[in-house]
């Protein structure tokens, strides 16, 4: 909130689980002149992916850093405030799109 208190942001799974078509490696065995031969082929399949991930970056004050990006913007309007113009100070505010 505007007084510096922590809020809980709720983001439904429909905002951060994506379906994507990717090439997936499929191992198979073929009989070539009477000998089994391992062959690796690829086929296009739909897979589910998360729209955010952890970074290899940790802060002393808050711990691990996560990048939420697009899923957060699907559910909320994000407001940035650089305070008094100091580069080390950036505040964020969120307004639910459902309100």
N, CA, C and O atoms as CSV, one atom per row, in Angstrom:
chain,resi,resn,atom,element,x,y,z
A,1,UNK,N,N,0.831,-1.189,0.000
A,1,UNK,CA,C,0.000,0.000,0.000
A,1,UNK,C,C,0.877,1.255,0.000
A,1,UNK,O,O,2.103,1.157,-0.040
A,2,UNK,N,N,0.261,2.408,0.044
A,2,UNK,CA,C,1.008,3.671,-0.043
A,2,UNK,C,C,1.771,3.998,1.232
A,2,UNK,O,O,2.581,4.925,1.239
A,3,UNK,N,N,1.530,3.256,2.317
A,3,UNK,CA,C,2.213,3.520,3.583
A,3,UNK,C,C,3.401,2.587,3.808
A,3,UNK,O,O,3.981,2.580,4.894
A,4,UNK,N,N,3.773,1.794,2.790
A,4,UNK,CA,C,4.922,0.907,2.915
A,4,UNK,C,C,4.607,-0.459,3.483
A,4,UNK,O,O,5.514,-1.267,3.684
A,5,UNK,N,N,3.323,-0.741,3.750
A,5,UNK,CA,C,2.941,-2.061,4.243
A,5,UNK,C,C,2.940,-3.069,3.097
A,5,UNK,O,O,2.725,-2.707,1.940
A,6,UNK,N,N,3.181,-4.333,3.428
A,6,UNK,CA,C,3.209,-5.367,2.403
A,6,UNK,C,C,1.797,-5.793,2.031
A,6,UNK,O,O,0.925,-5.930,2.889
A,7,UNK,N,N,1.589,-5.998,0.737
A,7,UNK,CA,C,0.327,-6.528,0.232
A,7,UNK,C,C,0.588,-7.882,-0.404
A,7,UNK,O,O,1.701,-8.163,-0.847
A,8,UNK,N,N,-0.433,-8.715,-0.448
A,8,UNK,CA,C,-0.321,-9.996,-1.132
A,8,UNK,C,C,-0.952,-9.833,-2.503
A,8,UNK,O,O,-2.125,-9.477,-2.617
A,9,UNK,N,N,-0.169,-10.095,-3.547
A,9,UNK,CA,C,-0.686,-10.031,-4.909
A,9,UNK,C,C,-1.103,-11.427,-5.328
A,9,UNK,O,O,-0.304,-12.362,-5.284
A,10,UNK,N,N,-2.359,-11.567,-5.735
A,10,UNK,CA,C,-2.848,-12.869,-6.172
A,10,UNK,C,C,-2.826,-12.923,-7.692
A,10,UNK,O,O,-3.380,-12.061,-8.374
A,11,UNK,N,N,-2.173,-13.955,-8.200
A,11,UNK,CA,C,-2.060,-14.132,-9.645
A,11,UNK,C,C,-2.568,-15.532,-9.976
A,11,UNK,O,O,-1.945,-16.514,-9.572
A,12,UNK,N,N,-3.685,-15.651,-10.702
A,12,UNK,CA,C,-4.207,-16.980,-11.027
A,12,UNK,C,C,-3.288,-17.719,-12.000
A,12,UNK,O,O,-2.574,-17.100,-12.789
A,13,UNK,N,N,-3.318,-19.049,-11.932
A,13,UNK,CA,C,-2.456,-19.871,-12.793
A,13,UNK,C,C,-2.664,-19.568,-14.272
A,13,UNK,O,O,-1.725,-19.693,-15.057
A,14,UNK,N,N,-3.861,-19.176,-14.666
A,14,UNK,CA,C,-4.130,-18.887,-16.079
A,14,UNK,C,C,-3.289,-17.717,-16.595
A,14,UNK,O,O,-3.168,-17.529,-17.806
A,15,UNK,N,N,-2.712,-16.937,-15.691
A,15,UNK,CA,C,-1.876,-15.808,-16.099
A,15,UNK,C,C,-0.402,-16.170,-16.237
A,15,UNK,O,O,0.349,-15.438,-16.881
A,16,UNK,N,N,0.030,-17.290,-15.644
A,16,UNK,CA,C,1.454,-17.598,-15.699
A,16,UNK,C,C,1.801,-18.991,-16.219
A,16,UNK,O,O,2.981,-19.336,-16.283
A,17,UNK,N,N,0.808,-19.802,-16.593
A,17,UNK,CA,C,1.073,-21.088,-17.228
A,17,UNK,C,C,0.736,-20.936,-18.707
A,17,UNK,O,O,-0.390,-20.602,-19.072
A,18,UNK,N,N,1.737,-21.189,-19.549
A,18,UNK,CA,C,1.570,-21.017,-20.979
A,18,UNK,C,C,1.721,-22.359,-21.687
A,18,UNK,O,O,2.470,-23.224,-21.233
A,19,UNK,N,N,1.018,-22.528,-22.785
A,19,UNK,CA,C,1.154,-23.699,-23.631
A,19,UNK,C,C,1.972,-23.283,-24.853
A,19,UNK,O,O,1.700,-22.259,-25.480
A,20,UNK,N,N,2.976,-24.094,-25.177
A,20,UNK,CA,C,3.854,-23.747,-26.290
A,20,UNK,C,C,4.220,-25.009,-27.070
A,20,UNK,O,O,4.449,-26.064,-26.478
A,21,UNK,N,N,4.274,-24.900,-28.392
A,21,UNK,CA,C,4.707,-26.022,-29.222
A,21,UNK,C,C,6.232,-26.013,-29.309
A,21,UNK,O,O,6.831,-25.010,-29.697
A,22,UNK,N,N,6.858,-27.136,-28.945
A,22,UNK,CA,C,8.320,-27.248,-28.988
A,22,UNK,C,C,8.703,-28.605,-29.578
A,22,UNK,O,O,7.906,-29.543,-29.580
A,23,UNK,N,N,9.929,-28.689,-30.074
A,23,UNK,CA,C,10.456,-29.974,-30.541
A,23,UNK,C,C,10.988,-30.739,-29.344
A,23,UNK,O,O,11.823,-30.233,-28.594
A,24,UNK,N,N,10.498,-31.973,-29.166
A,24,UNK,CA,C,10.871,-32.820,-28.042
A,24,UNK,C,C,11.628,-34.029,-28.585
A,24,UNK,O,O,11.203,-34.646,-29.563
A,25,UNK,N,N,12.758,-34.367,-27.943
A,25,UNK,CA,C,13.547,-35.530,-28.363
A,25,UNK,C,C,12.842,-36.808,-27.935
A,25,UNK,O,O,12.441,-36.952,-26.780
A,26,UNK,N,N,12.692,-37.748,-28.892
A,26,UNK,CA,C,12.012,-39.008,-28.627
A,26,UNK,C,C,12.965,-40.151,-28.974
A,26,UNK,O,O,13.252,-40.375,-30.150
A,27,UNK,N,N,13.465,-40.885,-27.957
A,27,UNK,CA,C,14.347,-42.021,-28.265
A,27,UNK,C,C,13.534,-43.193,-28.822
A,27,UNK,O,O,12.411,-43.448,-28.387
A,28,UNK,N,N,14.109,-43.886,-29.771
A,28,UNK,CA,C,13.453,-45.076,-30.315
A,28,UNK,C,C,14.522,-46.074,-30.764
A,28,UNK,O,O,15.693,-45.720,-30.907
A,29,UNK,N,N,14.111,-47.314,-30.981
A,29,UNK,CA,C,15.023,-48.365,-31.432
A,29,UNK,C,C,14.500,-48.870,-32.771
A,29,UNK,O,O,13.321,-49.201,-32.902
A,30,UNK,N,N,15.383,-48.925,-33.763
A,30,UNK,CA,C,15.027,-49.432,-35.084
A,30,UNK,C,C,15.887,-50.655,-35.381
A,30,UNK,O,O,17.037,-50.751,-34.953
A,31,UNK,N,N,15.316,-51.550,-36.100
A,31,UNK,CA,C,16.032,-52.754,-36.503
A,31,UNK,C,C,16.680,-52.477,-37.854
A,31,UNK,O,O,15.989,-52.302,-38.858
A,32,UNK,N,N,18.027,-52.437,-37.875
A,32,UNK,CA,C,18.759,-52.195,-39.111
A,32,UNK,C,C,19.588,-53.437,-39.408
A,32,UNK,O,O,20.554,-53.732,-38.705
A,33,UNK,N,N,19.205,-54.159,-40.449
A,33,UNK,CA,C,19.893,-55.397,-40.860
A,33,UNK,C,C,20.029,-56.376,-39.693
A,33,UNK,O,O,21.063,-57.027,-39.542
A,34,UNK,N,N,18.986,-56.477,-38.872
A,34,UNK,CA,C,18.990,-57.428,-37.771
A,34,UNK,C,C,19.639,-56.935,-36.492
A,34,UNK,O,O,19.693,-57.667,-35.504
A,35,UNK,N,N,20.134,-55.698,-36.498
A,35,UNK,CA,C,20.753,-55.129,-35.305
A,35,UNK,C,C,19.896,-53.987,-34.755
A,35,UNK,O,O,19.450,-53.120,-35.506
A,36,UNK,N,N,19.669,-53.993,-33.436
A,36,UNK,CA,C,18.918,-52.867,-32.854
A,36,UNK,C,C,19.790,-51.610,-32.843
A,36,UNK,O,O,20.938,-51.643,-32.399
A,37,UNK,N,N,19.250,-50.542,-33.320
A,37,UNK,CA,C,19.983,-49.280,-33.399
A,37,UNK,C,C,19.180,-48.190,-32.692
A,37,UNK,O,O,18.026,-47.928,-33.033
A,38,UNK,N,N,19.808,-47.568,-31.708
A,38,UNK,CA,C,19.129,-46.481,-30.999
A,38,UNK,C,C,19.138,-45.240,-31.881
A,38,UNK,O,O,20.188,-44.807,-32.356
A,39,UNK,N,N,17.979,-44.687,-32.088
A,39,UNK,CA,C,17.829,-43.491,-32.921
A,39,UNK,C,C,17.101,-42.423,-32.111
A,39,UNK,O,O,16.116,-42.697,-31.425
A,40,UNK,N,N,17.599,-41.239,-32.207
A,40,UNK,CA,C,16.934,-40.120,-31.519
A,40,UNK,C,C,16.286,-39.233,-32.581
A,40,UNK,O,O,16.948,-38.716,-33.482
A,41,UNK,N,N,15.008,-39.081,-32.447
A,41,UNK,CA,C,14.272,-38.212,-33.368
A,41,UNK,C,C,13.564,-37.135,-32.554
A,41,UNK,O,O,13.478,-37.221,-31.329
A,42,UNK,N,N,13.073,-36.149,-33.229
A,42,UNK,CA,C,12.299,-35.108,-32.553
A,42,UNK,C,C,10.896,-35.070,-33.127
A,42,UNK,O,O,10.670,-35.397,-34.292
A,43,UNK,N,N,9.973,-34.669,-32.295
A,43,UNK,CA,C,8.609,-34.460,-32.758
A,43,UNK,C,C,8.061,-33.228,-32.062
A,43,UNK,O,O,8.461,-32.897,-30.946
A,44,UNK,N,N,7.150,-32.560,-32.731
A,44,UNK,CA,C,6.578,-31.330,-32.211
A,44,UNK,C,C,5.439,-31.676,-31.260
A,44,UNK,O,O,4.495,-32.370,-31.637
A,45,UNK,N,N,5.531,-31.187,-30.017
A,45,UNK,CA,C,4.489,-31.419,-29.014
A,45,UNK,C,C,4.202,-30.140,-28.262
A,45,UNK,O,O,5.047,-29.248,-28.177
A,46,UNK,N,N,2.987,-30.057,-27.710
A,46,UNK,CA,C,2.649,-28.927,-26.849
A,46,UNK,C,C,3.112,-29.232,-25.437
A,46,UNK,O,O,2.886,-30.328,-24.925
A,47,UNK,N,N,3.764,-28.257,-24.807
A,47,UNK,CA,C,4.200,-28.405,-23.421
A,47,UNK,C,C,3.719,-27.190,-22.626
A,47,UNK,O,O,3.481,-26.121,-23.189
A,48,UNK,N,N,3.583,-27.367,-21.330
A,48,UNK,CA,C,3.216,-26.258,-20.448
A,48,UNK,C,C,4.482,-25.672,-19.837
A,48,UNK,O,O,5.396,-26.404,-19.457
A,49,UNK,N,N,4.528,-24.345,-19.746
A,49,UNK,CA,C,5.694,-23.662,-19.194
A,49,UNK,C,C,5.234,-22.564,-18.242
A,49,UNK,O,O,4.171,-21.970,-18.429
A,50,UNK,N,N,6.049,-22.301,-17.216
A,50,UNK,CA,C,5.759,-21.187,-16.315
A,50,UNK,C,C,6.251,-19.884,-16.949
A,50,UNK,O,O,7.256,-19.870,-17.660
A,51,UNK,N,N,5.551,-18.817,-16.689
A,51,UNK,CA,C,5.910,-17.530,-17.249
A,51,UNK,C,C,6.835,-16.713,-16.369
A,51,UNK,O,O,6.985,-15.510,-16.587
A,52,UNK,N,N,7.461,-17.339,-15.374
A,52,UNK,CA,C,8.432,-16.644,-14.530
A,52,UNK,C,C,9.446,-17.653,-14.018
A,52,UNK,O,O,9.208,-18.860,-14.061
A,53,UNK,N,N,10.561,-17.163,-13.541
A,53,UNK,CA,C,11.584,-18.066,-13.014
A,53,UNK,C,C,12.493,-17.315,-12.056
A,53,UNK,O,O,12.505,-16.085,-12.013
A,54,UNK,N,N,13.248,-18.080,-11.296
A,54,UNK,CA,C,14.206,-17.482,-10.361
A,54,UNK,C,C,15.462,-17.082,-11.121
A,54,UNK,O,O,15.813,-17.690,-12.133
A,55,UNK,N,N,16.126,-16.064,-10.624
A,55,UNK,CA,C,17.409,-15.662,-11.185
A,55,UNK,C,C,18.505,-16.139,-10.249
A,55,UNK,O,O,18.257,-16.392,-9.070
A,56,UNK,N,N,19.683,-16.259,-10.759
A,56,UNK,CA,C,20.833,-16.609,-9.924
A,56,UNK,C,C,21.339,-15.319,-9.281
A,56,UNK,O,O,22.453,-14.863,-9.538
A,57,UNK,N,N,20.480,-14.748,-8.435
A,57,UNK,CA,C,20.769,-13.464,-7.817
A,57,UNK,C,C,20.016,-13.402,-6.492
A,57,UNK,O,O,18.818,-13.682,-6.448
A,58,UNK,N,N,20.688,-13.049,-5.444
A,58,UNK,CA,C,20.076,-12.982,-4.124
A,58,UNK,C,C,20.449,-11.658,-3.457
A,58,UNK,O,O,21.556,-11.150,-3.637
A,59,UNK,N,N,19.512,-11.110,-2.688
A,59,UNK,CA,C,19.789,-9.874,-1.968
A,59,UNK,C,C,19.886,-10.174,-0.482
A,59,UNK,O,O,19.252,-11.103,0.018
A,60,UNK,N,N,20.670,-9.396,0.206
A,60,UNK,CA,C,20.838,-9.586,1.641
A,60,UNK,C,C,19.524,-9.345,2.389
A,60,UNK,O,O,19.190,-10.073,3.324
A,61,UNK,N,N,18.795,-8.328,1.973
A,61,UNK,CA,C,17.574,-7.941,2.672
A,61,UNK,C,C,16.380,-8.835,2.338
A,61,UNK,O,O,15.618,-9.201,3.233
A,62,UNK,N,N,16.204,-9.196,1.045
A,62,UNK,CA,C,14.985,-9.887,0.616
A,62,UNK,C,C,15.188,-11.301,0.087
A,62,UNK,O,O,14.209,-11.960,-0.263
A,63,UNK,N,N,16.416,-11.786,0.016
A,63,UNK,CA,C,16.644,-13.151,-0.465
A,63,UNK,C,C,16.672,-13.247,-1.979
A,63,UNK,O,O,17.120,-12.324,-2.659
A,64,UNK,N,N,16.185,-14.383,-2.516
A,64,UNK,CA,C,16.229,-14.645,-3.950
A,64,UNK,C,C,15.363,-13.661,-4.740
A,64,UNK,O,O,14.316,-13.213,-4.272
A,65,UNK,N,N,15.825,-13.340,-5.938
A,65,UNK,CA,C,15.109,-12.426,-6.833
A,65,UNK,C,C,14.360,-13.251,-7.874
A,65,UNK,O,O,14.917,-14.168,-8.477
A,66,UNK,N,N,13.108,-12.917,-8.072
A,66,UNK,CA,C,12.287,-13.561,-9.096
A,66,UNK,C,C,11.856,-12.504,-10.109
A,66,UNK,O,O,11.583,-11.360,-9.746
A,67,UNK,N,N,11.797,-12.894,-11.374
A,67,UNK,CA,C,11.311,-12.012,-12.425
A,67,UNK,C,C,9.928,-12.515,-12.838
A,67,UNK,O,O,9.800,-13.607,-13.392
A,68,UNK,N,N,8.913,-11.727,-12.570
A,68,UNK,CA,C,7.549,-12.140,-12.901
A,68,UNK,C,C,7.130,-11.647,-14.280
A,68,UNK,O,O,6.449,-12.368,-15.009
A,69,UNK,N,N,7.521,-10.441,-14.648
A,69,UNK,CA,C,7.268,-9.922,-15.989
A,69,UNK,C,C,5.821,-9.975,-16.420
A,69,UNK,O,O,4.933,-9.476,-15.727
A,70,UNK,N,N,5.592,-10.581,-17.564
A,70,UNK,CA,C,4.291,-10.573,-18.221
A,70,UNK,C,C,3.133,-11.043,-17.341
A,70,UNK,O,O,2.095,-10.381,-17.336
A,71,UNK,N,N,3.249,-12.164,-16.584
A,71,UNK,CA,C,2.105,-12.601,-15.783
A,71,UNK,C,C,1.603,-11.530,-14.810
A,71,UNK,O,O,0.398,-11.403,-14.592
A,72,UNK,N,N,2.509,-10.777,-14.238
A,72,UNK,CA,C,2.126,-9.725,-13.308
A,72,UNK,C,C,1.340,-8.624,-14.036
A,72,UNK,O,O,0.371,-8.081,-13.505
A,73,UNK,N,N,1.776,-8.309,-15.260
A,73,UNK,CA,C,1.115,-7.255,-16.038
A,73,UNK,C,C,-0.251,-7.696,-16.557
A,73,UNK,O,O,-1.096,-6.846,-16.836
A,74,UNK,N,N,-0.494,-9.014,-16.697
A,74,UNK,CA,C,-1.810,-9.489,-17.124
A,74,UNK,C,C,-2.871,-9.203,-16.073
A,74,UNK,O,O,-4.023,-8.934,-16.415
A,75,UNK,N,N,-2.501,-9.256,-14.812
A,75,UNK,CA,C,-3.460,-9.109,-13.720
A,75,UNK,C,C,-3.501,-7.719,-13.099
A,75,UNK,O,O,-4.517,-7.325,-12.527
A,76,UNK,N,N,-2.407,-6.977,-13.205
A,76,UNK,CA,C,-2.320,-5.693,-12.520
A,76,UNK,C,C,-1.777,-4.613,-13.450
A,76,UNK,O,O,-1.039,-4.895,-14.393
A,77,UNK,N,N,-2.156,-3.381,-13.165
A,77,UNK,CA,C,-1.506,-2.237,-13.772
A,77,UNK,C,C,-0.379,-1.859,-12.835
A,77,UNK,O,O,-0.613,-1.613,-11.652
A,78,UNK,N,N,0.836,-1.812,-13.344
A,78,UNK,CA,C,2.009,-1.574,-12.513
A,78,UNK,C,C,2.424,-0.117,-12.618
A,78,UNK,O,O,2.531,0.427,-13.718
A,79,UNK,N,N,2.659,0.518,-11.472
A,79,UNK,CA,C,3.061,1.922,-11.409
A,79,UNK,C,C,4.474,1.992,-10.840
A,79,UNK,O,O,4.785,1.331,-9.850
A,80,UNK,N,N,5.320,2.790,-11.465
A,80,UNK,CA,C,6.699,2.964,-10.993
A,80,UNK,C,C,6.879,4.379,-10.461
A,80,UNK,O,O,6.312,5.332,-10.996
A,81,UNK,N,N,7.664,4.505,-9.414
A,81,UNK,CA,C,7.971,5.807,-8.834
A,81,UNK,C,C,9.440,5.806,-8.449
A,81,UNK,O,O,9.874,4.989,-7.637
A,82,UNK,N,N,10.205,6.719,-9.030
A,82,UNK,CA,C,11.636,6.784,-8.715
A,82,UNK,C,C,11.898,7.669,-7.510
A,82,UNK,O,O,13.024,8.128,-7.313
A,83,UNK,N,N,10.896,7.911,-6.715
A,83,UNK,CA,C,11.086,8.705,-5.497
A,83,UNK,C,C,11.533,10.109,-5.849
A,83,UNK,O,O,10.865,10.810,-6.609
A,84,UNK,N,N,12.642,10.513,-5.306
A,84,UNK,CA,C,13.177,11.854,-5.566
A,84,UNK,C,C,14.252,11.821,-6.646
A,84,UNK,O,O,15.132,12.681,-6.672
A,85,UNK,N,N,14.187,10.837,-7.533
A,85,UNK,CA,C,15.135,10.754,-8.629
A,85,UNK,C,C,16.396,9.979,-8.317
A,85,UNK,O,O,17.314,9.936,-9.136
A,86,UNK,N,N,16.458,9.360,-7.136
A,86,UNK,CA,C,17.646,8.578,-6.785
A,86,UNK,C,C,17.609,7.251,-7.538
A,86,UNK,O,O,16.585,6.567,-7.551
A,87,UNK,N,N,18.711,6.896,-8.155
A,87,UNK,CA,C,18.748,5.662,-8.938
A,87,UNK,C,C,18.566,4.420,-8.076
A,87,UNK,O,O,18.005,3.430,-8.545
A,88,UNK,N,N,19.022,4.445,-6.840
A,88,UNK,CA,C,18.920,3.250,-6.007
A,88,UNK,C,C,17.528,3.073,-5.407
A,88,UNK,O,O,17.280,2.078,-4.726
A,89,UNK,N,N,16.621,4.011,-5.643
A,89,UNK,CA,C,15.285,3.931,-5.050
A,89,UNK,C,C,14.223,3.886,-6.143
A,89,UNK,O,O,13.980,4.877,-6.832
A,90,UNK,N,N,13.601,2.729,-6.292
A,90,UNK,CA,C,12.481,2.591,-7.216
A,90,UNK,C,C,11.367,1.886,-6.465
A,90,UNK,O,O,11.562,0.791,-5.936
A,91,UNK,N,N,10.203,2.510,-6.417
A,91,UNK,CA,C,9.048,1.927,-5.757
A,91,UNK,C,C,8.061,1.462,-6.811
A,91,UNK,O,O,7.960,2.055,-7.885
A,92,UNK,N,N,7.332,0.395,-6.500
A,92,UNK,CA,C,6.323,-0.100,-7.420
A,92,UNK,C,C,4.985,-0.157,-6.705
A,92,UNK,O,O,4.913,-0.461,-5.514
A,93,UNK,N,N,3.945,0.133,-7.436
A,93,UNK,CA,C,2.591,0.030,-6.923
A,93,UNK,C,C,1.770,-0.786,-7.904
A,93,UNK,O,O,2.064,-0.799,-9.099
A,94,UNK,N,N,0.748,-1.464,-7.414
A,94,UNK,CA,C,-0.067,-2.330,-8.270
A,94,UNK,C,C,-1.538,-1.984,-8.088
A,94,UNK,O,O,-2.007,-1.790,-6.967
A,95,UNK,N,N,-2.248,-1.911,-9.183
A,95,UNK,CA,C,-3.688,-1.699,-9.163
A,95,UNK,C,C,-4.318,-2.879,-9.864
A,95,UNK,O,O,-3.977,-3.180,-11.008
A,96,UNK,N,N,-5.237,-3.552,-9.188
A,96,UNK,CA,C,-5.901,-4.702,-9.783
A,96,UNK,C,C,-6.755,-4.243,-10.950
A,96,UNK,O,O,-7.447,-3.230,-10.845
A,97,UNK,N,N,-6.721,-4.966,-12.059
A,97,UNK,CA,C,-7.528,-4.620,-13.229
A,97,UNK,C,C,-8.985,-4.965,-13.012
A,97,UNK,O,O,-9.848,-4.546,-13.784
A,98,UNK,N,N,-9.271,-5.736,-11.954
A,98,UNK,CA,C,-10.637,-6.148,-11.658
A,98,UNK,C,C,-11.385,-5.119,-10.825
A,98,UNK,O,O,-12.607,-5.194,-10.703
A,99,UNK,N,N,-10.669,-4.158,-10.250
A,99,UNK,CA,C,-11.316,-3.157,-9.386
A,99,UNK,C,C,-11.957,-2.085,-10.215
A,99,UNK,O,O,-12.551,-1.154,-9.670
